[in-house]
PDB file of C-alpha atoms in Angstrom:
ATOM      1  CA  MET J 237     -19.537   1.068  23.615  1.00 83.00           C
ATOM      2  CA  PRO J 238     -17.812  -1.991  22.102  1.00 89.00           C
ATOM      3  CA  VAL J 239     -15.308  -3.859  24.256  1.00 95.00           C
ATOM      4  CA  ILE J 240     -12.994  -6.208  22.405  1.00 96.00           C
ATOM      5  CA  GLU J 241     -10.741  -8.666  24.194  1.00 96.00           C
ATOM      6  CA  ALA J 242      -8.040 -10.538  22.304  1.00 95.00           C
ATOM      7  CA  HIS J 243      -5.755 -13.262  23.606  1.00 94.00           C
ATOM      8  CA  LEU J 244      -2.282 -13.623  22.087  1.00 92.00           C
ATOM      9  CA  LEU J 245       0.572 -15.936  22.828  1.00 91.00           C
ATOM     10  CA  GLU J 246       3.381 -13.945  24.388  1.00 91.00           C
ATOM     11  CA  GLY J 247       6.142 -12.887  22.051  1.00 90.00           C
ATOM     12  CA  TYR J 248       4.640 -10.049  20.039  1.00 93.00           C
ATOM     13  CA  SER J 249       6.270  -6.638  20.398  1.00 94.00           C
ATOM     14  CA  GLU J 250       4.507  -3.617  21.850  1.00 95.00           C
ATOM     15  CA  ASP J 251       4.356  -2.068  18.368  1.00 94.00           C
ATOM     16  CA  GLU J 252       2.739  -5.226  16.958  1.00 94.00           C
ATOM     17  CA  ARG J 253       0.178  -5.328  19.776  1.00 95.00           C
ATOM     18  CA  GLN J 254      -0.637  -1.645  19.200  1.00 95.00           C
ATOM     19  CA  ARG J 255      -1.059  -2.265  15.455  1.00 93.00           C
ATOM     20  CA  LEU J 256      -3.491  -5.070  16.294  1.00 94.00           C
ATOM     21  CA  ALA J 257      -5.425  -2.864  18.737  1.00 95.00           C
ATOM     22  CA  ARG J 258      -5.745  -0.103  16.103  1.00 93.00           C
ATOM     23  CA  ALA J 259      -6.912  -2.634  13.512  1.00 93.00           C
ATOM     24  CA  LEU J 260      -9.519  -4.076  15.907  1.00 94.00           C
ATOM     25  CA  THR J 261     -10.736  -0.562  16.700  1.00 94.00           C
ATOM     26  CA  ASP J 262     -11.061   0.234  13.003  1.00 91.00           C
ATOM     27  CA  ALA J 263     -12.881  -3.064  12.360  1.00 90.00           C
ATOM     28  CA  ALA J 264     -15.369  -2.322  15.145  1.00 92.00           C
ATOM     29  CA  CYS J 265     -16.049   1.173  13.775  1.00 91.00           C
ATOM     30  CA  LEU J 266     -16.612  -0.270  10.292  1.00 88.00           C
ATOM     31  CA  VAL J 267     -19.531  -2.338  11.596  1.00 91.00           C
ATOM     32  CA  ILE J 268     -20.753  -0.501  14.704  1.00 91.00           C
ATOM     33  CA  PRO J 269     -21.501   3.247  14.571  1.00 90.00           C
ATOM     34  CA  ALA J 270     -19.125   4.062  17.422  1.00 88.00           C
ATOM     35  CA  ASN J 271     -16.579   6.804  17.853  1.00 91.00           C
ATOM     36  CA  PRO J 272     -13.088   5.244  18.042  1.00 93.00           C
ATOM     37  CA  ASP J 273     -12.703   6.807  21.491  1.00 93.00           C
ATOM     38  CA  ALA J 274     -15.623   4.641  22.630  1.00 93.00           C
ATOM     39  CA  VAL J 275     -14.019   1.368  21.502  1.00 95.00           C
ATOM     40  CA  THR J 276     -12.049  -0.464  24.193  1.00 96.00           C
ATOM     41  CA  VAL J 277      -9.519  -3.059  23.114  1.00 97.00           C
ATOM     42  CA  MET J 278      -7.788  -5.278  25.659  1.00 96.00           C
ATOM     43  CA  ILE J 279      -5.012  -7.613  24.607  1.00 96.00           C
ATOM     44  CA  ARG J 280      -4.127 -10.351  27.031  1.00 95.00           C
ATOM     45  CA  GLU J 281      -0.878 -12.232  26.617  1.00 93.00           C
ATOM     46  CA  VAL J 282      -0.881 -15.929  27.314  1.00 91.00           C
ATOM     47  CA  PRO J 283       2.455 -17.422  28.411  1.00 90.00           C
ATOM     48  CA  LYS J 284       3.615 -20.081  25.944  1.00 85.00           C
ATOM     49  CA  ALA J 285       3.823 -22.585  28.799  1.00 85.00           C
ATOM     50  CA  ASN J 286       0.067 -22.099  29.412  1.00 86.00           C
ATOM     51  CA  TYR J 287      -0.988 -22.898  25.847  1.00 86.00           C
ATOM     52  CA  MET J 288      -1.239 -26.081  23.819  1.00 88.00           C
ATOM     53  CA  ARG J 289      -2.944 -26.973  20.571  1.00 88.00           C
ATOM     54  CA  GLY J 290      -3.093 -30.582  19.493  1.00 92.00           C
ATOM     55  CA  GLY J 291      -1.260 -31.570  22.651  1.00 91.00           C
ATOM     56  CA  LYS J 292       1.782 -29.495  21.666  1.00 89.00           C
ATOM     57  CA  THR J 293       3.168 -26.232  22.955  1.00 86.00           C
ATOM     58  CA  ARG J 294       3.127 -23.685  20.133  1.00 83.00           C
ATOM     59  CA  THR J 295       5.178 -20.656  19.180  1.00 84.00           C
ATOM     60  CA  PRO J 296       3.284 -17.641  17.852  1.00 83.00           C
ATOM     61  CA  ALA J 297       3.519 -16.905  14.154  1.00 87.00           C
ATOM     62  CA  PRO J 298       5.603 -13.836  13.371  1.00 90.00           C
ATOM     63  CA  ALA J 299       3.608 -10.653  12.865  1.00 91.00           C
ATOM     64  CA  ARG J 300       3.253  -9.386   9.329  1.00 90.00           C
ATOM     65  CA  SER J 301       5.218  -6.340   8.302  1.00 91.00           C
ATOM     66  CA  ASP J 302       3.283  -3.096   8.098  1.00 94.00           C
ATOM     67  CA  PRO J 303       1.889  -3.190   4.524  1.00 96.00           C
ATOM     68  CA  CYS J 304       2.105   0.604   4.184  1.00 96.00           C
ATOM     69  CA  ASP J 305       5.845   0.407   4.923  1.00 96.00           C
ATOM     70  CA  GLN J 306       6.194  -2.334   2.300  1.00 97.00           C
ATOM     71  CA  ILE J 307       4.433  -0.217  -0.330  1.00 98.00           C
ATOM     72  CA  ARG J 308       6.562   2.832   0.580  1.00 97.00           C
ATOM     73  CA  ALA J 309       9.682   0.686   0.067  1.00 97.00           C
ATOM     74  CA  TYR J 310       8.394  -0.587  -3.288  1.00 98.00           C
ATOM     75  CA  LEU J 311       7.559   2.908  -4.530  1.00 97.00           C
ATOM     76  CA  ALA J 312      10.938   4.227  -3.328  1.00 96.00           C
ATOM     77  CA  ALA J 313      12.708   1.420  -5.198  1.00 97.00           C
ATOM     78  CA  MET J 314      10.739   2.203  -8.361  1.00 95.00           C
ATOM     79  CA  GLU J 315      11.486   5.917  -8.093  1.00 93.00           C
ATOM     80  CA  ALA J 316      15.206   5.160  -7.654  1.00 93.00           C
ATOM     81  CA  ARG J 317      14.971   2.698 -10.591  1.00 92.00           C
ATOM     82  CA  ASN J 318      16.199  -0.071  -8.322  1.00 96.00           C
ATOM     83  CA  ILE J 319      14.250  -2.556 -10.426  1.00 96.00           C
ATOM     84  CA  GLY J 320      15.739  -5.678  -8.824  1.00 97.00           C
ATOM     85  CA  THR J 321      14.593  -4.614  -5.370  1.00 97.00           C
ATOM     86  CA  ALA J 322      11.151  -3.598  -6.651  1.00 97.00           C
ATOM     87  CA  ARG J 323      10.775  -6.881  -8.574  1.00 97.00           C
ATOM     88  CA  SER J 324      11.599  -8.887  -5.439  1.00 97.00           C
ATOM     89  CA  MET J 325       8.473  -7.409  -3.806  1.00 98.00           C
ATOM     90  CA  LEU J 326       6.135  -8.687  -6.523  1.00 98.00           C
ATOM     91  CA  ALA J 327       4.163 -11.921  -6.525  1.00 97.00           C
ATOM     92  CA  GLU J 328       4.068 -14.307  -9.445  1.00 96.00           C
ATOM     93  CA  GLY J 329       1.239 -13.194 -11.726  1.00 96.00           C
ATOM     94  CA  PHE J 330       1.574  -9.529 -10.678  1.00 97.00           C
ATOM     95  CA  VAL J 331      -0.420  -7.113 -12.856  1.00 97.00           C
ATOM     96  CA  MET J 332      -0.423  -3.287 -13.128  1.00 96.00           C
ATOM     97  CA  ASN J 333      -3.203  -1.167 -14.573  1.00 96.00           C
ATOM     98  CA  PHE J 334      -2.269   2.400 -15.488  1.00 91.00           C
ATOM     99  CA  PRO J 335      -4.409   4.960 -17.334  1.00 88.00           C
ATOM    100  CA  ALA J 336      -4.458   3.837 -20.981  1.00 85.00           C
ATOM    101  CA  ALA J 337      -2.196   0.869 -20.131  1.00 87.00           C
ATOM    102  CA  PRO J 338      -4.089  -1.991 -18.485  1.00 88.00           C
ATOM    103  CA  GLY J 339      -2.572  -5.397 -17.951  1.00 94.00           C
ATOM    104  CA  LEU J 340       1.140  -4.602 -17.667  1.00 95.00           C
ATOM    105  CA  ARG J 341       2.942  -7.652 -16.262  1.00 96.00           C
ATOM    106  CA  THR J 342       6.542  -6.518 -15.855  1.00 95.00           C
ATOM    107  CA  LEU J 343       8.299  -3.438 -14.555  1.00 94.00           C
ATOM    108  CA  GLU J 344      10.149  -3.212 -17.862  1.00 94.00           C
ATOM    109  CA  GLU J 345       6.793  -2.940 -19.686  1.00 94.00           C
ATOM    110  CA  LEU J 346       5.830  -0.090 -17.373  1.00 93.00           C
ATOM    111  CA  ILE J 347       9.120   1.753 -17.956  1.00 92.00           C
ATOM    112  CA  ALA J 348       8.822   1.367 -21.747  1.00 93.00           C
ATOM    113  CA  TRP J 349       5.204   2.577 -21.672  1.00 93.00           C
ATOM    114  CA  ALA J 350       6.082   5.610 -19.513  1.00 90.00           C
ATOM    115  CA  LYS J 351       9.241   6.634 -21.404  1.00 91.00           C
ATOM    116  CA  PRO J 352       7.525   8.794 -24.079  1.00 91.00           C
ATOM    117  CA  ARG J 353       5.140  10.313 -21.514  1.00 90.00           C
ATOM    118  CA  TYR J 354       7.665  12.068 -19.251  1.00 91.00           C
ATOM    119  CA  ARG J 355      11.396  12.351 -18.529  1.00 92.00           C
ATOM    120  CA  PHE J 356      10.822  11.486 -14.901  1.00 91.00           C
ATOM    121  CA  VAL J 357       8.052  11.455 -12.355  1.00 92.00           C
ATOM    122  CA  LYS J 358       8.147  11.440  -8.569  1.00 94.00           C
ATOM    123  CA  LYS J 359       5.468  11.310  -5.928  1.00 96.00           C
ATOM    124  CA  ALA J 360       4.698  13.467  -2.924  1.00 97.00           C
ATOM    125  CA  TYR J 361       2.563  11.376  -0.577  1.00 97.00           C
ATOM    126  CA  ASP J 362      -0.398  12.664   1.387  1.00 97.00           C
ATOM    127  CA  ASN J 363      -1.599   9.413   2.877  1.00 97.00           C
ATOM    128  CA  PHE J 364      -1.268   5.629   3.045  1.00 97.00           C
ATOM    129  CA  GLU J 365      -4.176   3.440   4.160  1.00 95.00           C
ATOM    130  CA  ALA J 366      -4.355  -0.330   4.556  1.00 95.00           C
ATOM    131  CA  PHE J 367      -7.092  -2.802   5.346  1.00 91.00           C
ATOM    132  CA  GLN J 368      -7.668  -6.521   5.065  1.00 90.00           C
ATOM    133  CA  GLN J 369     -10.251  -7.964   2.684  1.00 90.00           C
ATOM    134  CA  GLY J 370     -10.362 -11.739   3.040  1.00 88.00           C
ATOM    135  CA  GLN J 371      -6.881 -13.055   2.231  1.00 91.00           C
ATOM    136  CA  ALA J 372      -5.829  -9.854   0.430  1.00 94.00           C
ATOM    137  CA  THR J 373      -4.355  -6.747   2.011  1.00 96.00           C
ATOM    138  CA  ILE J 374      -5.482  -3.569   0.252  1.00 97.00           C
ATOM    139  CA  ILE J 375      -3.293  -0.456   0.414  1.00 98.00           C
ATOM    140  CA  TYR J 376      -4.058   2.992  -0.966  1.00 98.00           C
ATOM    141  CA  ALA J 377      -1.411   5.658  -1.509  1.00 98.00           C
ATOM    142  CA  THR J 378      -2.550   9.170  -2.399  1.00 98.00           C
ATOM    143  CA  GLY J 379      -0.744  12.389  -3.189  1.00 98.00           C
ATOM    144  CA  THR J 380       0.598  14.407  -6.088  1.00 97.00           C
ATOM    145  CA  LEU J 381       3.021  13.815  -8.935  1.00 96.00           C
ATOM    146  CA  TYR J 382       5.839  16.109 -10.005  1.00 96.00           C
ATOM    147  CA  GLY J 383       8.527  15.763 -12.640  1.00 95.00           C
ATOM    148  CA  GLU J 384       9.354  16.802 -16.203  1.00 95.00           C
ATOM    149  CA  TRP J 385       7.540  16.361 -19.494  1.00 92.00           C
ATOM    150  CA  PRO J 386       9.590  14.958 -22.396  1.00 92.00           C
ATOM    151  CA  ASP J 387      10.542  18.515 -23.492  1.00 91.00           C
ATOM    152  CA  GLY J 388      12.043  19.258 -20.055  1.00 93.00           C
ATOM    153  CA  THR J 389       9.174  21.442 -18.827  1.00 92.00           C
ATOM    154  CA  ALA J 390       8.461  20.877 -15.147  1.00 94.00           C
ATOM    155  CA  PHE J 391       5.084  19.756 -13.840  1.00 95.00           C
ATOM    156  CA  GLU J 392       3.731  19.419 -10.309  1.00 95.00           C
ATOM    157  CA  ASN J 393       0.584  18.997  -8.229  1.00 96.00           C
ATOM    158  CA  ILE J 394      -0.962  16.290 -10.413  1.00 96.00           C
ATOM    159  CA  ARG J 395      -3.224  14.187  -8.205  1.00 96.00           C
ATOM    160  CA  PHE J 396      -2.827  10.410  -8.042  1.00 97.00           C
ATOM    161  CA  ILE J 397      -4.253   7.385  -6.281  1.00 97.00           C
ATOM    162  CA  ASP J 398      -2.452   4.040  -6.259  1.00 97.00           C
ATOM    163  CA  ARG J 399      -4.334   0.959  -5.069  1.00 98.00           C
ATOM    164  CA  PHE J 400      -2.308  -2.140  -4.252  1.00 98.00           C
ATOM    165  CA  GLU J 401      -3.289  -5.678  -3.381  1.00 98.00           C
ATOM    166  CA  MET J 402      -0.896  -7.891  -1.415  1.00 97.00           C
ATOM    167  CA  SER J 403      -0.973 -11.546  -0.481  1.00 95.00           C
ATOM    168  CA  ASP J 404       1.570 -13.352   1.693  1.00 92.00           C
ATOM    169  CA  GLY J 405       3.710 -10.199   1.845  1.00 93.00           C
ATOM    170  CA  LYS J 406       3.989  -9.817  -1.954  1.00 97.00           C
ATOM    171  CA  ILE J 407       2.297  -7.278  -4.236  1.00 98.00           C
ATOM    172  CA  THR J 408      -0.159  -8.997  -6.577  1.00 98.00           C
ATOM    173  CA  ARG J 409      -1.824  -5.970  -8.209  1.00 98.00           C
ATOM    174  CA  GLN J 410      -1.391  -2.232  -8.687  1.00 98.00           C
ATOM    175  CA  ASP J 411      -4.095   0.059 -10.072  1.00 97.00           C
ATOM    176  CA  VAL J 412      -3.197   3.688 -10.771  1.00 96.00           C
ATOM    177  CA  TRP J 413      -5.398   6.723 -11.336  1.00 96.00           C
ATOM    178  CA  ASN J 414      -4.065  10.215 -11.938  1.00 94.00           C
ATOM    179  CA  ASP J 415      -4.833  13.541 -13.615  1.00 93.00           C
ATOM    180  CA  MET J 416      -1.796  13.487 -15.925  1.00 90.00           C
ATOM    181  CA  ALA J 417      -3.839  13.260 -19.169  1.00 84.00           C
ATOM    182  CA  GLU J 418      -6.171  16.029 -17.965  1.00 87.00           C
ATOM    183  CA  THR J 419      -3.174  18.218 -17.109  1.00 85.00           C
ATOM    184  CA  LYS J 420      -1.593  17.614 -20.531  1.00 81.00           C
ATOM    185  CA  ALA J 421      -4.888  18.433 -22.281  1.00 79.00           C
ATOM    186  CA  ASN J 422      -5.215  21.689 -20.311  1.00 81.00           C
ATOM    187  CA  LEU J 423      -1.627  22.651 -21.202  1.00 77.00           C
ATOM    188  CA  ALA J 424      -2.286  21.928 -24.896  1.00 74.00           C
ATOM    189  CA  ARG J 425      -5.436  24.093 -24.834  1.00 79.00           C
ATOM    190  CA  ALA J 426      -3.540  26.905 -23.111  1.00 79.00           C
ATOM    191  CA  HIS J 427      -0.858  26.882 -25.836  1.00 76.00           C
ATOM    192  CA  ASN J 428      -3.354  26.972 -28.724  1.00 73.00           C
TER     193      ASN J 428
END
């Protein structure tokens, strides 16, 4: 039964402390074959007056935003075609890899590439997951696509997985996998 004790400078919200406790629990279970219910996490707050580093009293760094919330906001902005908002969430050097379209660098490239493929597409989300890998935050979004083909015919229930990488609160990479081509091929076979 792992017991993890963390010490934080006071100033973090209850929600932020709970996010940290969940992340520490998940990290323990990644390495130690323990049921999450068997992992104990204790967070002790240290008053700022009782802490110094380098002979100076310090203020805690602000907690990072929930990366899943950031990705939800990005995807919502893209779906609404609020390109300025979506662009503001991207890091310099951002790259997107879509099926049959690797290496897209701008949102305008993505829109131009997608235009002949469908009239519109939206996502129904099943799950968001995030974890830290070194300096990068990795986020997965899974669910299904729905929308209209170029001829106006509706489609739905097309599976997708989006994988994002973030650094310093900005999206650096997006990789997309979906069954859209498979669905189109099945429709073409059914009509022949």
